[in-house]
PDB file of C-alpha atoms in Angstrom:
ATOM      1  CA  MET A 589      37.907 -10.070  24.898  1.00 51.00           C
ATOM      2  CA  ASP A 590      41.434  -8.990  25.776  1.00 47.00           C
ATOM      3  CA  ARG A 591      42.564  -5.369  25.847  1.00 42.00           C
ATOM      4  CA  LYS A 592      44.370  -5.563  22.470  1.00 39.00           C
ATOM      5  CA  SER A 593      41.281  -6.988  20.701  1.00 36.00           C
ATOM      6  CA  LEU A 594      39.073  -4.344  22.283  1.00 32.00           C
ATOM      7  CA  CYS A 595      41.391  -1.561  21.051  1.00 30.00           C
ATOM      8  CA  TRP A 596      41.342  -2.970  17.497  1.00 33.00           C
ATOM      9  CA  THR A 597      37.557  -3.291  17.569  1.00 32.00           C
ATOM     10  CA  LEU A 598      37.173   0.310  18.721  1.00 31.00           C
ATOM     11  CA  LEU A 599      39.629   1.487  16.058  1.00 30.00           C
ATOM     12  CA  VAL A 600      37.663  -0.301  13.301  1.00 31.00           C
ATOM     13  CA  VAL A 601      34.326   1.088  14.533  1.00 32.00           C
ATOM     14  CA  VAL A 602      35.637   4.664  14.790  1.00 30.00           C
ATOM     15  CA  SER A 603      37.414   4.448  11.415  1.00 30.00           C
ATOM     16  CA  SER A 604      34.407   3.053   9.579  1.00 31.00           C
ATOM     17  CA  SER A 605      32.036   5.577  11.128  1.00 31.00           C
ATOM     18  CA  SER A 606      34.186   8.416   9.785  1.00 32.00           C
ATOM     19  CA  LEU A 607      33.586   7.079   6.260  1.00 32.00           C
ATOM     20  CA  ILE A 608      29.860   7.726   6.588  1.00 32.00           C
ATOM     21  CA  PRO A 609      29.171  11.217   5.240  1.00 34.00           C
ATOM     22  CA  LEU A 610      27.355  13.523   7.630  1.00 36.00           C
ATOM     23  CA  THR A 611      25.058  16.178   6.233  1.00 38.00           C
ATOM     24  CA  ASN A 612      23.313  19.180   7.700  1.00 51.00           C
ATOM     25  CA  ALA A 613      20.520  19.214   5.139  1.00 54.00           C
ATOM     26  CA  ALA A 614      18.016  16.520   4.310  1.00 63.00           C
ATOM     27  CA  ALA A 615      15.120  16.067   1.959  1.00 63.00           C
ATOM     28  CA  SER A 616      11.725  15.352   3.438  1.00 74.00           C
ATOM     29  CA  GLU A 617       9.091  13.495   1.453  1.00 85.00           C
ATOM     30  CA  PRO A 618       5.943  15.645   1.478  1.00 92.00           C
ATOM     31  CA  SER A 619       2.489  14.070   1.364  1.00 95.00           C
ATOM     32  CA  TYR A 620      -0.578  15.850   0.024  1.00 97.00           C
ATOM     33  CA  CYS A 621      -3.316  16.719   2.523  1.00 97.00           C
ATOM     34  CA  ASP A 622      -5.893  15.207   0.151  1.00 96.00           C
ATOM     35  CA  SER A 623      -4.377  12.443  -1.970  1.00 92.00           C
ATOM     36  CA  ASP A 624      -7.392  12.552  -4.324  1.00 94.00           C
ATOM     37  CA  ALA A 625      -7.207  16.308  -4.997  1.00 94.00           C
ATOM     38  CA  SER A 626      -5.783  17.724  -8.208  1.00 94.00           C
ATOM     39  CA  TYR A 627      -3.762  20.685  -6.959  1.00 97.00           C
ATOM     40  CA  PRO A 628      -2.580  23.300  -9.509  1.00 97.00           C
ATOM     41  CA  VAL A 629       0.759  23.484  -7.635  1.00 98.00           C
ATOM     42  CA  LYS A 630       2.694  20.233  -7.274  1.00 97.00           C
ATOM     43  CA  VAL A 631       5.405  20.068  -4.610  1.00 96.00           C
ATOM     44  CA  GLU A 632       8.427  18.199  -5.962  1.00 96.00           C
ATOM     45  CA  SER A 633      10.712  18.267  -2.938  1.00 95.00           C
ATOM     46  CA  VAL A 634      11.330  19.797   0.464  1.00 96.00           C
ATOM     47  CA  ASP A 635      14.849  20.376   1.766  1.00 96.00           C
ATOM     48  CA  ILE A 636      15.288  21.132   5.467  1.00 96.00           C
ATOM     49  CA  ASP A 637      18.536  22.640   6.717  1.00 96.00           C
ATOM     50  CA  PRO A 638      19.709  21.622   9.230  1.00 95.00           C
ATOM     51  CA  SER A 639      18.071  18.249   9.588  1.00 94.00           C
ATOM     52  CA  PRO A 640      17.162  17.536  12.255  1.00 95.00           C
ATOM     53  CA  VAL A 641      16.143  21.083  13.150  1.00 96.00           C
ATOM     54  CA  VAL A 642      17.915  22.377  16.282  1.00 95.00           C
ATOM     55  CA  SER A 643      16.004  24.318  18.945  1.00 93.00           C
ATOM     56  CA  GLY A 644      17.426  27.793  19.458  1.00 92.00           C
ATOM     57  CA  ALA A 645      18.978  27.860  15.973  1.00 93.00           C
ATOM     58  CA  PRO A 646      17.793  29.006  12.530  1.00 94.00           C
ATOM     59  CA  ALA A 647      16.212  26.469  10.172  1.00 95.00           C
ATOM     60  CA  THR A 648      15.420  26.833   6.469  1.00 96.00           C
ATOM     61  CA  PHE A 649      12.710  24.996   4.541  1.00 95.00           C
ATOM     62  CA  LYS A 650      13.244  25.083   0.755  1.00 97.00           C
ATOM     63  CA  ILE A 651      10.218  23.899  -1.235  1.00 96.00           C
ATOM     64  CA  SER A 652      10.598  23.142  -4.949  1.00 97.00           C
ATOM     65  CA  ALA A 653       7.287  23.133  -6.822  1.00 97.00           C
ATOM     66  CA  ILE A 654       5.679  23.312 -10.260  1.00 98.00           C
ATOM     67  CA  SER A 655       2.660  25.501 -10.993  1.00 97.00           C
ATOM     68  CA  ASP A 656       0.149  24.647 -13.719  1.00 97.00           C
ATOM     69  CA  GLU A 657      -0.734  28.343 -13.962  1.00 96.00           C
ATOM     70  CA  ALA A 658       0.849  31.787 -13.582  1.00 96.00           C
ATOM     71  CA  LEU A 659       0.309  33.337 -10.146  1.00 96.00           C
ATOM     72  CA  SER A 660       0.303  37.049  -9.349  1.00 95.00           C
ATOM     73  CA  GLY A 661       0.512  36.489  -5.587  1.00 96.00           C
ATOM     74  CA  GLY A 662      -1.233  34.828  -2.707  1.00 97.00           C
ATOM     75  CA  LYS A 663      -0.693  33.535   0.788  1.00 97.00           C
ATOM     76  CA  LEU A 664       1.483  30.887   2.423  1.00 97.00           C
ATOM     77  CA  SER A 665      -0.247  29.327   5.434  1.00 97.00           C
ATOM     78  CA  ILE A 666       1.740  27.180   7.877  1.00 96.00           C
ATOM     79  CA  ASP A 667       0.420  25.101  10.781  1.00 97.00           C
ATOM     80  CA  VAL A 668       2.840  23.142  12.977  1.00 95.00           C
ATOM     81  CA  PHE A 669       1.712  20.094  14.960  1.00 97.00           C
ATOM     82  CA  PHE A 670       3.499  18.364  17.845  1.00 96.00           C
ATOM     83  CA  TYR A 671       2.072  14.922  18.593  1.00 93.00           C
ATOM     84  CA  GLY A 672      -1.105  15.863  16.717  1.00 94.00           C
ATOM     85  CA  VAL A 673      -1.690  19.130  18.592  1.00 97.00           C
ATOM     86  CA  ARG A 674      -1.408  22.415  16.687  1.00 97.00           C
ATOM     87  CA  VAL A 675       1.312  24.416  18.420  1.00 95.00           C
ATOM     88  CA  HIS A 676       2.012  27.201  15.924  1.00 94.00           C
ATOM     89  CA  THR A 677       0.316  28.999  13.009  1.00 96.00           C
ATOM     90  CA  GLU A 678       1.758  31.545  10.574  1.00 96.00           C
ATOM     91  CA  ASN A 679       0.523  33.309   7.446  1.00 97.00           C
ATOM     92  CA  HIS A 680       2.829  35.045   4.975  1.00 96.00           C
ATOM     93  CA  ASP A 681       2.495  36.957   1.749  1.00 97.00           C
ATOM     94  CA  LEU A 682       3.569  34.447  -0.914  1.00 96.00           C
ATOM     95  CA  CYS A 683       5.695  37.106  -2.628  1.00 95.00           C
ATOM     96  CA  THR A 684       7.919  37.412   0.475  1.00 95.00           C
ATOM     97  CA  LYS A 685       8.908  33.743   0.069  1.00 94.00           C
ATOM     98  CA  THR A 686       9.520  33.700  -3.700  1.00 95.00           C
ATOM     99  CA  THR A 687       9.703  36.106  -6.620  1.00 94.00           C
ATOM    100  CA  CYS A 688       6.329  37.287  -7.927  1.00 94.00           C
ATOM    101  CA  PRO A 689       4.699  37.026 -10.305  1.00 96.00           C
ATOM    102  CA  ILE A 690       5.245  33.269 -10.481  1.00 96.00           C
ATOM    103  CA  GLU A 691       5.307  32.060 -14.063  1.00 96.00           C
ATOM    104  CA  LYS A 692       3.786  28.734 -15.071  1.00 97.00           C
ATOM    105  CA  GLY A 693       6.417  26.070 -14.354  1.00 97.00           C
ATOM    106  CA  SER A 694       9.060  25.527 -11.680  1.00 97.00           C
ATOM    107  CA  PHE A 695       9.631  27.815  -8.711  1.00 97.00           C
ATOM    108  CA  VAL A 696      11.136  27.662  -5.224  1.00 97.00           C
ATOM    109  CA  LEU A 697       9.732  28.885  -1.894  1.00 96.00           C
ATOM    110  CA  THR A 698      12.148  29.519   0.960  1.00 95.00           C
ATOM    111  CA  HIS A 699      11.116  29.971   4.582  1.00 93.00           C
ATOM    112  CA  SER A 700      13.649  30.506   7.379  1.00 93.00           C
ATOM    113  CA  GLN A 701      12.972  30.794  11.070  1.00 90.00           C
ATOM    114  CA  SER A 702      14.824  30.584  14.373  1.00 88.00           C
ATOM    115  CA  LEU A 703      13.123  28.394  16.929  1.00 85.00           C
ATOM    116  CA  PRO A 704      13.144  29.343  20.612  1.00 88.00           C
ATOM    117  CA  GLY A 705      15.666  27.443  22.727  1.00 88.00           C
ATOM    118  CA  PHE A 706      12.849  25.969  24.831  1.00 90.00           C
ATOM    119  CA  THR A 707      11.225  24.239  21.815  1.00 91.00           C
ATOM    120  CA  PRO A 708      10.649  20.598  22.845  1.00 94.00           C
ATOM    121  CA  ALA A 709      12.571  17.911  20.997  1.00 95.00           C
ATOM    122  CA  GLY A 710      10.503  15.389  19.059  1.00 96.00           C
ATOM    123  CA  SER A 711       8.644  14.638  15.839  1.00 95.00           C
ATOM    124  CA  TYR A 712       6.653  17.445  14.228  1.00 96.00           C
ATOM    125  CA  LYS A 713       4.335  17.820  11.244  1.00 96.00           C
ATOM    126  CA  LEU A 714       4.139  21.019   9.232  1.00 95.00           C
ATOM    127  CA  LYS A 715       0.998  21.566   7.134  1.00 97.00           C
ATOM    128  CA  MET A 716       1.653  24.061   4.345  1.00 97.00           C
ATOM    129  CA  LYS A 717      -1.042  25.571   2.141  1.00 98.00           C
ATOM    130  CA  LEU A 718      -0.647  27.922  -0.804  1.00 97.00           C
ATOM    131  CA  ILE A 719      -3.705  30.082  -1.484  1.00 97.00           C
ATOM    132  CA  ASP A 720      -4.040  32.425  -4.471  1.00 96.00           C
ATOM    133  CA  VAL A 721      -5.310  36.028  -4.452  1.00 96.00           C
ATOM    134  CA  ASP A 722      -8.881  34.757  -5.043  1.00 96.00           C
ATOM    135  CA  ASP A 723      -8.702  32.445  -1.954  1.00 96.00           C
ATOM    136  CA  LYS A 724      -8.393  29.324  -4.128  1.00 96.00           C
ATOM    137  CA  GLN A 725      -6.252  26.617  -2.523  1.00 97.00           C
ATOM    138  CA  LEU A 726      -3.325  25.858  -4.831  1.00 98.00           C
ATOM    139  CA  THR A 727      -1.741  23.066  -2.809  1.00 98.00           C
ATOM    140  CA  CYS A 728      -1.663  21.536   0.656  1.00 98.00           C
ATOM    141  CA  VAL A 729       1.159  19.301   1.866  1.00 97.00           C
ATOM    142  CA  ASN A 730       2.240  17.693   5.115  1.00 97.00           C
ATOM    143  CA  ILE A 731       5.948  17.684   5.930  1.00 96.00           C
ATOM    144  CA  ASN A 732       7.340  15.595   8.777  1.00 95.00           C
ATOM    145  CA  PHE A 733      10.503  16.752  10.526  1.00 95.00           C
ATOM    146  CA  LYS A 734      12.343  16.370  13.820  1.00 95.00           C
ATOM    147  CA  ILE A 735      13.613  18.893  16.311  1.00 95.00           C
ATOM    148  CA  VAL A 736      16.523  18.150  18.642  1.00 96.00           C
ATOM    149  CA  ARG A 737      17.677  20.173  21.628  1.00 91.00           C
ATOM    150  CA  GLY A 738      20.444  22.685  20.978  1.00 81.00           C
ATOM    151  CA  SER A 739      23.314  23.237  23.351  1.00 64.00           C
ATOM    152  CA  LEU A 740      22.424  25.590  26.190  1.00 48.00           C
ATOM    153  CA  VAL A 741      26.026  26.831  26.149  1.00 43.00           C
ATOM    154  CA  ALA A 742      25.662  27.868  22.483  1.00 46.00           C
ATOM    155  CA  GLN A 743      22.636  30.007  23.383  1.00 43.00           C
ATOM    156  CA  ILE A 744      24.480  32.140  25.962  1.00 45.00           C
TER     157      ILE A 744
END
């Protein structure tokens, strides 16, 4: 390939790649922990921003769900797995992640967190459980996401 053809090829590749929209947020398809269970809370969607998650930077998980019943409160339990090994566990008051009481119908949970800069890049699974005030499990979903390394310069 001569120099002129190579320049035209590069120009076409660069031009066409700029037509592809880039986004910082992405939806993740959750899967229920027990596909045979009938959970009172159904998770409709999970939006992760940014996607992929960047080590050393804040990330927000926005979970849209529908409840078959009104909820006065409860607990949000999160376990994070890296290559099948649990690497992190958190528990939160449900009312710190959404407005309580939760009426029957649609609601949104939002959880934000900054990951340490040394967080390894790779594929992760987040297991999220909602538990009511009587310790009844309302839902359990698995959410797959990726973490990429952030710039060390940006962390200084």
